[in-house]
CSV table of C-alpha atoms in Angstrom, one decimal:
chain,number,residue,atom,x,y,z
A,1,UNK,CA,16.8,93.7,36.5
A,2,UNK,CA,16.2,89.8,36.2
A,3,UNK,CA,12.7,88.6,33.8
A,4,UNK,CA,13.7,92.1,32.3
A,5,UNK,CA,14.0,91.5,28.1
A,6,UNK,CA,15.2,94.3,25.8
A,7,UNK,CA,16.2,94.5,22.2
A,8,UNK,CA,20.2,95.7,22.7
A,9,UNK,CA,21.7,92.4,23.6
A,10,UNK,CA,20.1,91.2,21.1
A,11,UNK,CA,20.2,93.3,18.1
A,12,UNK,CA,17.5,94.7,17.5
A,13,UNK,CA,16.8,98.1,17.1
A,14,UNK,CA,14.9,100.2,15.1
A,15,UNK,CA,15.0,99.7,11.2
A,16,UNK,CA,16.3,95.8,11.2
A,17,UNK,CA,13.8,93.7,8.7
A,18,UNK,CA,12.0,90.9,10.0
A,19,UNK,CA,9.7,88.1,8.9
A,20,UNK,CA,7.0,86.4,11.6
A,21,UNK,CA,7.7,82.5,12.5
A,22,UNK,CA,3.8,81.6,12.4
A,23,UNK,CA,3.6,83.3,8.5
A,24,UNK,CA,5.4,85.0,6.0
A,25,UNK,CA,4.3,88.6,7.0
A,26,UNK,CA,7.6,90.6,7.1
A,27,UNK,CA,7.7,93.8,8.7
A,28,UNK,CA,10.5,96.1,10.6
A,29,UNK,CA,10.5,96.8,13.9
A,30,UNK,CA,9.6,100.1,15.4
A,31,UNK,CA,10.3,99.3,18.6
A,32,UNK,CA,12.7,96.4,20.8
A,33,UNK,CA,12.1,96.7,24.7
A,34,UNK,CA,9.9,94.1,26.2
A,35,UNK,CA,8.3,93.4,23.4
A,36,UNK,CA,9.0,94.4,19.6
A,37,UNK,CA,6.9,97.2,18.0
A,38,UNK,CA,6.7,95.8,14.5
A,39,UNK,CA,5.7,97.8,11.3
A,40,UNK,CA,4.0,95.3,8.3
A,41,UNK,CA,4.4,95.7,4.9
A,42,UNK,CA,1.2,96.6,4.5
A,43,UNK,CA,1.7,99.1,7.5
A,44,UNK,CA,0.0,97.3,10.6
A,45,UNK,CA,2.2,98.0,13.8
A,46,UNK,CA,2.1,94.8,16.2
A,47,UNK,CA,3.9,94.0,19.2
A,48,UNK,CA,5.5,90.5,19.4
A,49,UNK,CA,7.4,88.6,22.2
A,50,UNK,CA,11.2,87.8,20.9
A,51,UNK,CA,10.9,84.1,20.0
A,52,UNK,CA,8.0,85.1,17.1
A,53,UNK,CA,10.5,86.3,14.5
A,54,UNK,CA,13.6,86.2,13.3
A,55,UNK,CA,15.6,89.2,11.3
A,56,UNK,CA,16.2,89.1,7.5
A,57,UNK,CA,18.9,91.2,7.1
A,58,UNK,CA,21.1,90.8,4.5
A,59,UNK,CA,24.0,91.1,7.2
A,60,UNK,CA,22.0,88.7,9.7
A,61,UNK,CA,21.0,87.0,7.0
A,62,UNK,CA,24.1,86.3,5.5
A,63,UNK,CA,25.5,85.5,8.9
A,64,UNK,CA,22.5,82.7,9.3
A,65,UNK,CA,23.5,81.4,6.0
A,66,UNK,CA,26.7,81.0,6.7
A,67,UNK,CA,26.3,79.4,10.7
A,68,UNK,CA,24.8,76.7,8.4
A,69,UNK,CA,26.9,75.0,7.0
A,70,UNK,CA,29.6,76.0,9.9
A,71,UNK,CA,28.0,75.0,12.3
A,72,UNK,CA,28.3,78.8,14.1
A,73,UNK,CA,27.1,82.2,14.5
A,74,UNK,CA,28.1,85.4,15.1
A,75,UNK,CA,31.4,86.9,15.9
A,76,UNK,CA,32.0,84.1,18.9
A,77,UNK,CA,31.7,80.9,17.0
A,78,UNK,CA,28.9,79.7,19.4
A,79,UNK,CA,28.5,75.7,18.2
A,80,UNK,CA,24.6,75.1,17.4
A,81,UNK,CA,25.3,71.2,16.9
A,82,UNK,CA,26.7,68.7,19.0
A,83,UNK,CA,30.5,67.0,18.1
A,84,UNK,CA,29.2,63.8,18.9
A,85,UNK,CA,25.8,64.0,17.0
A,86,UNK,CA,27.2,66.9,13.9
A,87,UNK,CA,26.0,64.4,10.0
A,88,UNK,CA,28.1,65.0,7.3
A,89,UNK,CA,26.7,67.9,5.9
A,90,UNK,CA,27.6,69.1,2.2
A,91,UNK,CA,26.1,72.5,0.5
A,92,UNK,CA,24.3,71.8,-2.6
A,93,UNK,CA,23.5,75.0,-2.9
A,94,UNK,CA,23.7,78.6,-1.5
A,95,UNK,CA,20.5,77.8,0.3
A,96,UNK,CA,19.9,74.2,0.5
A,97,UNK,CA,22.2,71.4,2.1
A,98,UNK,CA,21.9,67.3,2.2
A,99,UNK,CA,22.4,65.0,5.7
A,100,UNK,CA,23.6,62.1,4.9
A,101,UNK,CA,22.5,60.1,7.6
A,102,UNK,CA,23.4,56.8,6.4
A,103,UNK,CA,25.0,55.3,9.5
A,104,UNK,CA,28.2,54.5,8.2
A,105,UNK,CA,28.4,58.7,7.0
A,106,UNK,CA,27.6,59.8,10.4
A,107,UNK,CA,31.0,60.3,12.6
A,108,UNK,CA,31.0,57.5,15.3
A,109,UNK,CA,28.4,55.9,13.6
A,110,UNK,CA,30.6,52.3,13.1
A,111,UNK,CA,30.7,52.3,16.5
A,112,UNK,CA,27.4,52.1,17.5
A,113,UNK,CA,25.9,49.2,18.9
A,114,UNK,CA,23.3,47.8,16.2
A,115,UNK,CA,20.1,48.0,18.3
A,116,UNK,CA,21.0,52.0,19.0
A,117,UNK,CA,21.6,53.1,15.6
A,118,UNK,CA,18.3,53.9,14.8
A,119,UNK,CA,18.3,56.6,17.5
A,120,UNK,CA,21.7,58.0,16.5
A,121,UNK,CA,20.6,58.9,13.3
A,122,UNK,CA,17.4,59.8,14.6
A,123,UNK,CA,19.7,62.5,16.9
A,124,UNK,CA,21.2,62.8,14.1
A,125,UNK,CA,18.4,64.1,11.8
A,126,UNK,CA,17.2,66.6,14.6
A,127,UNK,CA,20.8,68.6,15.5
A,128,UNK,CA,21.5,68.9,11.8
A,129,UNK,CA,17.5,70.1,11.7
A,130,UNK,CA,17.7,72.3,14.9
A,131,UNK,CA,20.4,74.2,14.4
A,132,UNK,CA,18.6,75.4,11.5
A,133,UNK,CA,15.2,76.4,12.0
A,134,UNK,CA,15.8,80.0,12.1
A,135,UNK,CA,17.2,79.8,7.9
A,136,UNK,CA,14.1,80.9,6.2
A,137,UNK,CA,13.9,79.7,2.6
A,138,UNK,CA,16.8,76.4,3.4
A,139,UNK,CA,15.6,73.5,1.7
A,140,UNK,CA,17.5,70.5,3.9
A,141,UNK,CA,17.3,67.0,1.6
A,142,UNK,CA,17.7,63.9,4.3
A,143,UNK,CA,19.5,60.8,2.5
A,144,UNK,CA,18.1,57.8,4.7
A,145,UNK,CA,18.0,55.7,2.2
A,146,UNK,CA,15.8,52.7,0.7
A,147,UNK,CA,15.7,50.4,3.1
A,148,UNK,CA,12.5,49.1,4.9
A,149,UNK,CA,11.6,53.0,5.3
A,150,UNK,CA,11.5,53.0,9.2
A,151,UNK,CA,14.2,55.6,8.9
A,152,UNK,CA,12.2,57.4,6.1
A,153,UNK,CA,8.8,57.3,8.5
A,154,UNK,CA,10.1,58.6,11.6
A,155,UNK,CA,12.0,61.1,9.9
A,156,UNK,CA,8.6,62.3,8.3
A,157,UNK,CA,7.0,61.6,11.5
A,158,UNK,CA,9.3,64.0,13.4
A,159,UNK,CA,9.0,66.8,10.4
A,160,UNK,CA,5.1,66.7,10.9
A,161,UNK,CA,4.6,66.0,14.3
A,162,UNK,CA,7.4,67.6,16.5
A,163,UNK,CA,8.7,70.4,14.2
A,164,UNK,CA,5.6,71.1,11.7
A,165,UNK,CA,7.3,71.1,8.7
A,166,UNK,CA,6.4,69.7,5.7
A,167,UNK,CA,8.1,67.1,3.6
A,168,UNK,CA,8.6,65.9,0.1
A,169,UNK,CA,10.4,62.9,-1.3
A,170,UNK,CA,13.0,63.7,-4.1
A,171,UNK,CA,12.5,61.3,-7.3
A,172,UNK,CA,13.9,58.7,-5.3
A,173,UNK,CA,12.6,56.9,-2.3
A,174,UNK,CA,16.4,57.7,-0.7
A,175,UNK,CA,15.9,61.0,0.7
A,176,UNK,CA,13.3,63.1,1.7
A,177,UNK,CA,13.9,67.1,1.0
A,178,UNK,CA,11.4,69.8,3.5
A,179,UNK,CA,12.2,73.7,2.7
A,180,UNK,CA,12.3,75.5,6.1
A,181,UNK,CA,9.1,77.8,6.0
């Protein structure tokens, strides 16, 4: 039946641990149907839509963390980022990655005309960030260099205005650090 949505195809079942996307509230799924009934840690029961929470089961979390480094999720190996704009990503710790946005470090970056390089770098930034938005607590360091500060300014502006994430700078002004919340 079109429009009907339930948790069977989503891997959501009673007992699944979840975290609400707009807060740090955690709970367990009680029922999964058109909406999902969640019992929060404080005992409060709420109904939420499917896009309003993320699973936090240890097995699911392992899959998500693994996908942050491989660009794929689950057994089907669904690619989460475009190969054209897949940046050079390096794991620095189990829940932390570095994304180098220098044009020469990006696949195909040297072939991009000078007037289109900034937009190409921003698309690589967006691709890396979007594919990891479900990874609560992941720290991503975007290396953009010092230069004139144009790329840094655009990265921070997009983090704050589009993705609603707060950014900070490392000990060097050449990198912007963001933690997915």
